[in-house]
Amino acid sequence: MKKKLVKALVICGMIGIGFTALGTNVEAATRSYGNGVYCNKQKCWVNWNEAKQQIAGIVIGGWASSLASMGR
């Protein structure tokens, strides 16, 4: 009884690993847009840490530019 249970669990595990391998697309190229947005053939997503840094850079750059133009 115990051997049959172990054998059944091993078979189920192997089937699960097989389905996982079939569902994973290793060759899916990921494209970065440089602002924290990434896309591949299936989906797009945001790396929020990178996006926050980019947004902060834009805000600081605009603020510094406005200060420089006020001195003219």
PDB file of N, CA and C in Angstrom:
ATOM      1  N   MET A   1       0.822  -1.192   0.000  1.00  0.00           N
ATOM      2  CA  MET A   1       0.000   0.000   0.000  1.00  0.00           C
ATOM      3  C   MET A   1       0.867   1.257   0.000  1.00  0.00           C
ATOM      4  N   LYS A   2       1.881   1.259   0.875  1.00  0.00           N
ATOM      5  CA  LYS A   2       2.748   2.422   0.984  1.00  0.00           C
ATOM      6  C   LYS A   2       3.554   2.621  -0.303  1.00  0.00           C
ATOM      7  N   LYS A   3       4.015   1.517  -0.904  1.00  0.00           N
ATOM      8  CA  LYS A   3       4.782   1.603  -2.144  1.00  0.00           C
ATOM      9  C   LYS A   3       3.925   2.152  -3.284  1.00  0.00           C
ATOM     10  N   LYS A   4       2.666   1.745  -3.337  1.00  0.00           N
ATOM     11  CA  LYS A   4       1.766   2.237  -4.383  1.00  0.00           C
ATOM     12  C   LYS A   4       1.525   3.735  -4.236  1.00  0.00           C
ATOM     13  N   LEU A   5       1.390   4.188  -2.989  1.00  0.00           N
ATOM     14  CA  LEU A   5       1.170   5.613  -2.732  1.00  0.00           C
ATOM     15  C   LEU A   5       2.386   6.427  -3.158  1.00  0.00           C
ATOM     16  N   VAL A   6       3.570   5.954  -2.795  1.00  0.00           N
ATOM     17  CA  VAL A   6       4.807   6.650  -3.173  1.00  0.00           C
ATOM     18  C   VAL A   6       4.953   6.675  -4.690  1.00  0.00           C
ATOM     19  N   LYS A   7       4.675   5.543  -5.333  1.00  0.00           N
ATOM     20  CA  LYS A   7       4.773   5.466  -6.791  1.00  0.00           C
ATOM     21  C   LYS A   7       3.792   6.431  -7.457  1.00  0.00           C
ATOM     22  N   ALA A   8       2.569   6.493  -6.941  1.00  0.00           N
ATOM     23  CA  ALA A   8       1.568   7.402  -7.499  1.00  0.00           C
ATOM     24  C   ALA A   8       1.995   8.857  -7.322  1.00  0.00           C
ATOM     25  N   LEU A   9       2.555   9.197  -6.159  1.00  0.00           N
ATOM     26  CA  LEU A   9       3.017  10.567  -5.923  1.00  0.00           C
ATOM     27  C   LEU A   9       4.180  10.935  -6.844  1.00  0.00           C
ATOM     28  N   VAL A  10       5.085   9.998  -7.063  1.00  0.00           N
ATOM     29  CA  VAL A  10       6.213  10.243  -7.964  1.00  0.00           C
ATOM     30  C   VAL A  10       5.712  10.473  -9.385  1.00  0.00           C
ATOM     31  N   ILE A  11       4.780   9.657  -9.825  1.00  0.00           N
ATOM     32  CA  ILE A  11       4.224   9.811 -11.177  1.00  0.00           C
ATOM     33  C   ILE A  11       3.513  11.154 -11.314  1.00  0.00           C
ATOM     34  N   CYS A  12       2.726  11.524 -10.312  1.00  0.00           N
ATOM     35  CA  CYS A  12       2.039  12.824 -10.352  1.00  0.00           C
ATOM     36  C   CYS A  12       3.036  13.972 -10.395  1.00  0.00           C
ATOM     37  N   GLY A  13       4.112  13.849  -9.625  1.00  0.00           N
ATOM     38  CA  GLY A  13       5.149  14.879  -9.637  1.00  0.00           C
ATOM     39  C   GLY A  13       5.816  15.005 -10.986  1.00  0.00           C
ATOM     40  N   MET A  14       6.101  13.877 -11.620  1.00  0.00           N
ATOM     41  CA  MET A  14       6.735  13.898 -12.936  1.00  0.00           C
ATOM     42  C   MET A  14       5.808  14.494 -13.983  1.00  0.00           C
ATOM     43  N   ILE A  15       4.538  14.171 -13.900  1.00  0.00           N
ATOM     44  CA  ILE A  15       3.564  14.750 -14.835  1.00  0.00           C
ATOM     45  C   ILE A  15       3.486  16.258 -14.631  1.00  0.00           C
ATOM     46  N   GLY A  16       3.479  16.692 -13.375  1.00  0.00           N
ATOM     47  CA  GLY A  16       3.437  18.126 -13.079  1.00  0.00           C
ATOM     48  C   GLY A  16       4.647  18.857 -13.616  1.00  0.00           C
ATOM     49  N   ILE A  17       5.825  18.259 -13.454  1.00  0.00           N
ATOM     50  CA  ILE A  17       7.049  18.870 -13.986  1.00  0.00           C
ATOM     51  C   ILE A  17       6.988  18.933 -15.506  1.00  0.00           C
ATOM     52  N   GLY A  18       6.454  17.894 -16.129  1.00  0.00           N
ATOM     53  CA  GLY A  18       6.311  17.892 -17.584  1.00  0.00           C
ATOM     54  C   GLY A  18       5.411  19.006 -18.075  1.00  0.00           C
ATOM     55  N   PHE A  19       4.274  19.206 -17.404  1.00  0.00           N
ATOM     56  CA  PHE A  19       3.372  20.292 -17.797  1.00  0.00           C
ATOM     57  C   PHE A  19       4.015  21.654 -17.569  1.00  0.00           C
ATOM     58  N   THR A  20       4.780  21.796 -16.501  1.00  0.00           N
ATOM     59  CA  THR A  20       5.468  23.061 -16.236  1.00  0.00           C
ATOM     60  C   THR A  20       6.482  23.351 -17.331  1.00  0.00           C
ATOM     61  N   ALA A  21       7.227  22.344 -17.741  1.00  0.00           N
ATOM     62  CA  ALA A  21       8.226  22.525 -18.796  1.00  0.00           C
ATOM     63  C   ALA A  21       7.559  22.878 -20.118  1.00  0.00           C
ATOM     64  N   LEU A  22       6.423  22.279 -20.405  1.00  0.00           N
ATOM     65  CA  LEU A  22       5.718  22.593 -21.649  1.00  0.00           C
ATOM     66  C   LEU A  22       5.154  24.004 -21.633  1.00  0.00           C
ATOM     67  N   GLY A  23       4.759  24.486 -20.476  1.00  0.00           N
ATOM     68  CA  GLY A  23       4.159  25.812 -20.381  1.00  0.00           C
ATOM     69  C   GLY A  23       5.161  26.938 -20.319  1.00  0.00           C
ATOM     70  N   THR A  24       6.450  26.628 -20.182  1.00  0.00           N
ATOM     71  CA  THR A  24       7.478  27.656 -20.071  1.00  0.00           C
ATOM     72  C   THR A  24       8.093  27.892 -21.434  1.00  0.00           C
ATOM     73  N   ASN A  25       8.067  29.139 -21.871  1.00  0.00           N
ATOM     74  CA  ASN A  25       8.665  29.500 -23.145  1.00  0.00           C
ATOM     75  C   ASN A  25      10.022  30.135 -22.868  1.00  0.00           C
ATOM     76  N   VAL A  26      11.082  29.354 -23.004  1.00  0.00           N
ATOM     77  CA  VAL A  26      12.419  29.822 -22.668  1.00  0.00           C
ATOM     78  C   VAL A  26      12.912  30.844 -23.682  1.00  0.00           C
ATOM     79  N   GLU A  27      12.467  30.738 -24.908  1.00  0.00           N
ATOM     80  CA  GLU A  27      12.968  31.601 -25.966  1.00  0.00           C
ATOM     81  C   GLU A  27      12.188  32.903 -26.096  1.00  0.00           C
ATOM     82  N   ALA A  28      11.314  33.202 -25.163  1.00  0.00           N
ATOM     83  CA  ALA A  28      10.545  34.441 -25.236  1.00  0.00           C
ATOM     84  C   ALA A  28      11.474  35.610 -24.942  1.00  0.00           C
ATOM     85  N   ALA A  29      11.727  36.425 -25.949  1.00  0.00           N
ATOM     86  CA  ALA A  29      12.617  37.572 -25.791  1.00  0.00           C
ATOM     87  C   ALA A  29      11.887  38.677 -25.046  1.00  0.00           C
ATOM     88  N   THR A  30      12.552  39.220 -24.045  1.00  0.00           N
ATOM     89  CA  THR A  30      11.984  40.306 -23.266  1.00  0.00           C
ATOM     90  C   THR A  30      12.591  41.608 -23.740  1.00  0.00           C
ATOM     91  N   ARG A  31      11.742  42.591 -23.997  1.00  0.00           N
ATOM     92  CA  ARG A  31      12.194  43.901 -24.454  1.00  0.00           C
ATOM     93  C   ARG A  31      12.021  44.907 -23.328  1.00  0.00           C
ATOM     94  N   SER A  32      13.070  45.671 -23.058  1.00  0.00           N
ATOM     95  CA  SER A  32      13.020  46.722 -22.052  1.00  0.00           C
ATOM     96  C   SER A  32      12.847  48.057 -22.757  1.00  0.00           C
ATOM     97  N   TYR A  33      11.945  48.885 -22.258  1.00  0.00           N
ATOM     98  CA  TYR A  33      11.725  50.195 -22.841  1.00  0.00           C
ATOM     99  C   TYR A  33      12.493  51.289 -22.103  1.00  0.00           C
ATOM    100  N   GLY A  34      13.320  50.916 -21.126  1.00  0.00           N
ATOM    101  CA  GLY A  34      14.194  51.858 -20.453  1.00  0.00           C
ATOM    102  C   GLY A  34      13.542  52.691 -19.371  1.00  0.00           C
ATOM    103  N   ASN A  35      12.268  52.507 -19.146  1.00  0.00           N
ATOM    104  CA  ASN A  35      11.568  53.285 -18.120  1.00  0.00           C
ATOM    105  C   ASN A  35      10.911  52.379 -17.086  1.00  0.00           C
ATOM    106  N   GLY A  36      11.355  51.134 -17.032  1.00  0.00           N
ATOM    107  CA  GLY A  36      10.786  50.184 -16.085  1.00  0.00           C
ATOM    108  C   GLY A  36       9.707  49.314 -16.687  1.00  0.00           C
ATOM    109  N   VAL A  37       9.385  49.507 -17.955  1.00  0.00           N
ATOM    110  CA  VAL A  37       8.367  48.704 -18.637  1.00  0.00           C
ATOM    111  C   VAL A  37       9.071  47.638 -19.471  1.00  0.00           C
ATOM    112  N   TYR A  38       8.617  46.406 -19.313  1.00  0.00           N
ATOM    113  CA  TYR A  38       9.164  45.269 -20.038  1.00  0.00           C
ATOM    114  C   TYR A  38       8.024  44.533 -20.729  1.00  0.00           C
ATOM    115  N   CYS A  39       8.287  44.021 -21.932  1.00  0.00           N
ATOM    116  CA  CYS A  39       7.282  43.238 -22.656  1.00  0.00           C
ATOM    117  C   CYS A  39       7.943  42.030 -23.306  1.00  0.00           C
ATOM    118  N   ASN A  40       7.191  40.940 -23.368  1.00  0.00           N
ATOM    119  CA  ASN A  40       7.567  39.802 -24.190  1.00  0.00           C
ATOM    120  C   ASN A  40       6.353  39.467 -25.043  1.00  0.00           C
ATOM    121  N   LYS A  41       6.353  38.333 -25.695  1.00  0.00           N
ATOM    122  CA  LYS A  41       5.250  38.001 -26.602  1.00  0.00           C
ATOM    123  C   LYS A  41       3.933  37.754 -25.879  1.00  0.00           C
ATOM    124  N   GLN A  42       3.986  37.402 -24.585  1.00  0.00           N
ATOM    125  CA  GLN A  42       2.764  37.080 -23.859  1.00  0.00           C
ATOM    126  C   GLN A  42       2.202  38.250 -23.058  1.00  0.00           C
ATOM    127  N   LYS A  43       3.069  39.106 -22.499  1.00  0.00           N
ATOM    128  CA  LYS A  43       2.568  40.128 -21.581  1.00  0.00           C
ATOM    129  C   LYS A  43       3.558  41.275 -21.440  1.00  0.00           C
ATOM    130  N   CYS A  44       3.110  42.331 -20.797  1.00  0.00           N
ATOM    131  CA  CYS A  44       3.951  43.453 -20.405  1.00  0.00           C
ATOM    132  C   CYS A  44       3.839  43.622 -18.896  1.00  0.00           C
ATOM    133  N   TRP A  45       4.889  44.142 -18.271  1.00  0.00           N
ATOM    134  CA  TRP A  45       4.858  44.368 -16.829  1.00  0.00           C
ATOM    135  C   TRP A  45       5.761  45.538 -16.486  1.00  0.00           C
ATOM    136  N   VAL A  46       5.627  46.031 -15.256  1.00  0.00           N
ATOM    137  CA  VAL A  46       6.378  47.194 -14.800  1.00  0.00           C
ATOM    138  C   VAL A  46       7.258  46.799 -13.627  1.00  0.00           C
ATOM    139  N   ASN A  47       8.521  47.175 -13.695  1.00  0.00           N
ATOM    140  CA  ASN A  47       9.428  47.074 -12.555  1.00  0.00           C
ATOM    141  C   ASN A  47       9.307  48.418 -11.837  1.00  0.00           C
ATOM    142  N   TRP A  48       8.532  48.449 -10.760  1.00  0.00           N
ATOM    143  CA  TRP A  48       8.192  49.718 -10.121  1.00  0.00           C
ATOM    144  C   TRP A  48       9.390  50.423  -9.510  1.00  0.00           C
ATOM    145  N   ASN A  49      10.390  49.696  -9.039  1.00  0.00           N
ATOM    146  CA  ASN A  49      11.586  50.356  -8.505  1.00  0.00           C
ATOM    147  C   ASN A  49      12.307  51.139  -9.593  1.00  0.00           C
ATOM    148  N   GLU A  50      12.449  50.545 -10.758  1.00  0.00           N
ATOM    149  CA  GLU A  50      13.089  51.224 -11.882  1.00  0.00           C
ATOM    150  C   GLU A  50      12.226  52.386 -12.374  1.00  0.00           C
ATOM    151  N   ALA A  51      10.919  52.188 -12.432  1.00  0.00           N
ATOM    152  CA  ALA A  51      10.016  53.245 -12.890  1.00  0.00           C
ATOM    153  C   ALA A  51      10.059  54.444 -11.945  1.00  0.00           C
ATOM    154  N   LYS A  52      10.090  54.194 -10.641  1.00  0.00           N
ATOM    155  CA  LYS A  52      10.164  55.294  -9.670  1.00  0.00           C
ATOM    156  C   LYS A  52      11.438  56.100  -9.854  1.00  0.00           C
ATOM    157  N   GLN A  53      12.551  55.429 -10.105  1.00  0.00           N
ATOM    158  CA  GLN A  53      13.809  56.140 -10.330  1.00  0.00           C
ATOM    159  C   GLN A  53      13.739  57.002 -11.579  1.00  0.00           C
ATOM    160  N   GLN A  54      13.143  56.479 -12.639  1.00  0.00           N
ATOM    161  CA  GLN A  54      13.014  57.239 -13.875  1.00  0.00           C
ATOM    162  C   GLN A  54      12.113  58.455 -13.686  1.00  0.00           C
ATOM    163  N   ILE A  55      10.997  58.262 -12.989  1.00  0.00           N
ATOM    164  CA  ILE A  55      10.062  59.365 -12.737  1.00  0.00           C
ATOM    165  C   ILE A  55      10.732  60.431 -11.886  1.00  0.00           C
ATOM    166  N   ALA A  56      11.464  60.015 -10.855  1.00  0.00           N
ATOM    167  CA  ALA A  56      12.166  60.976 -10.000  1.00  0.00           C
ATOM    168  C   ALA A  56      13.190  61.762 -10.810  1.00  0.00           C
ATOM    169  N   GLY A  57      13.893  61.103 -11.715  1.00  0.00           N
ATOM    170  CA  GLY A  57      14.865  61.785 -12.568  1.00  0.00           C
ATOM    171  C   GLY A  57      14.211  62.826 -13.457  1.00  0.00           C
ATOM    172  N   ILE A  58      13.047  62.518 -13.995  1.00  0.00           N
ATOM    173  CA  ILE A  58      12.326  63.467 -14.843  1.00  0.00           C
ATOM    174  C   ILE A  58      11.875  64.671 -14.028  1.00  0.00           C
ATOM    175  N   VAL A  59      11.336  64.410 -12.837  1.00  0.00           N
ATOM    176  CA  VAL A  59      10.846  65.494 -11.977  1.00  0.00           C
ATOM    177  C   VAL A  59      12.003  66.394 -11.555  1.00  0.00           C
ATOM    178  N   ILE A  60      13.100  65.809 -11.115  1.00  0.00           N
ATOM    179  CA  ILE A  60      14.254  66.605 -10.671  1.00  0.00           C
ATOM    180  C   ILE A  60      14.849  67.381 -11.843  1.00  0.00           C
ATOM    181  N   GLY A  61      14.929  66.745 -13.007  1.00  0.00           N
ATOM    182  CA  GLY A  61      15.441  67.434 -14.192  1.00  0.00           C
ATOM    183  C   GLY A  61      14.580  68.622 -14.582  1.00  0.00           C
ATOM    184  N   GLY A  62      13.268  68.461 -14.532  1.00  0.00           N
ATOM    185  CA  GLY A  62      12.360  69.568 -14.846  1.00  0.00           C
ATOM    186  C   GLY A  62      12.450  70.680 -13.826  1.00  0.00           C
ATOM    187  N   TRP A  63      12.578  70.320 -12.553  1.00  0.00           N
ATOM    188  CA  TRP A  63      12.693  71.313 -11.487  1.00  0.00           C
ATOM    189  C   TRP A  63      13.987  72.100 -11.640  1.00  0.00           C
ATOM    190  N   ALA A  64      15.100  71.408 -11.900  1.00  0.00           N
ATOM    191  CA  ALA A  64      16.390  72.079 -12.067  1.00  0.00           C
ATOM    192  C   ALA A  64      16.374  72.979 -13.292  1.00  0.00           C
ATOM    193  N   SER A  65      15.735  72.535 -14.345  1.00  0.00           N
ATOM    194  CA  SER A  65      15.641  73.337 -15.567  1.00  0.00           C
ATOM    195  C   SER A  65      14.830  74.603 -15.334  1.00  0.00           C
ATOM    196  N   SER A  66      13.751  74.485 -14.567  1.00  0.00           N
ATOM    197  CA  SER A  66      12.931  75.672 -14.292  1.00  0.00           C
ATOM    198  C   SER A  66      13.682  76.657 -13.405  1.00  0.00           C
ATOM    199  N   LEU A  67      14.489  76.169 -12.470  1.00  0.00           N
ATOM    200  CA  LEU A  67      15.297  77.068 -11.641  1.00  0.00           C
ATOM    201  C   LEU A  67      16.337  77.794 -12.480  1.00  0.00           C
ATOM    202  N   ALA A  68      16.936  77.091 -13.430  1.00  0.00           N
ATOM    203  CA  ALA A  68      17.951  77.701 -14.285  1.00  0.00           C
ATOM    204  C   ALA A  68      17.341  78.778 -15.170  1.00  0.00           C
ATOM    205  N   SER A  69      16.130  78.555 -15.643  1.00  0.00           N
ATOM    206  CA  SER A  69      15.500  79.547 -16.519  1.00  0.00           C
ATOM    207  C   SER A  69      14.996  80.754 -15.737  1.00  0.00           C
ATOM    208  N   MET A  70      14.773  80.617 -14.433  1.00  0.00           N
ATOM    209  CA  MET A  70      14.321  81.747 -13.617  1.00  0.00           C
ATOM    210  C   MET A  70      15.447  82.755 -13.405  1.00  0.00           C
ATOM    211  N   GLY A  71      16.681  82.315 -13.485  1.00  0.00           N
ATOM    212  CA  GLY A  71      17.815  83.197 -13.264  1.00  0.00           C
ATOM    213  C   GLY A  71      18.166  84.041 -14.472  1.00  0.00           C
ATOM    214  N   ARG A  72      17.502  83.888 -15.571  1.00  0.00           N
ATOM    215  CA  ARG A  72      17.824  84.644 -16.798  1.00  0.00           C
ATOM    216  C   ARG A  72      17.232  86.003 -16.793  1.00  0.00           C
TER     217      ARG A  72
END
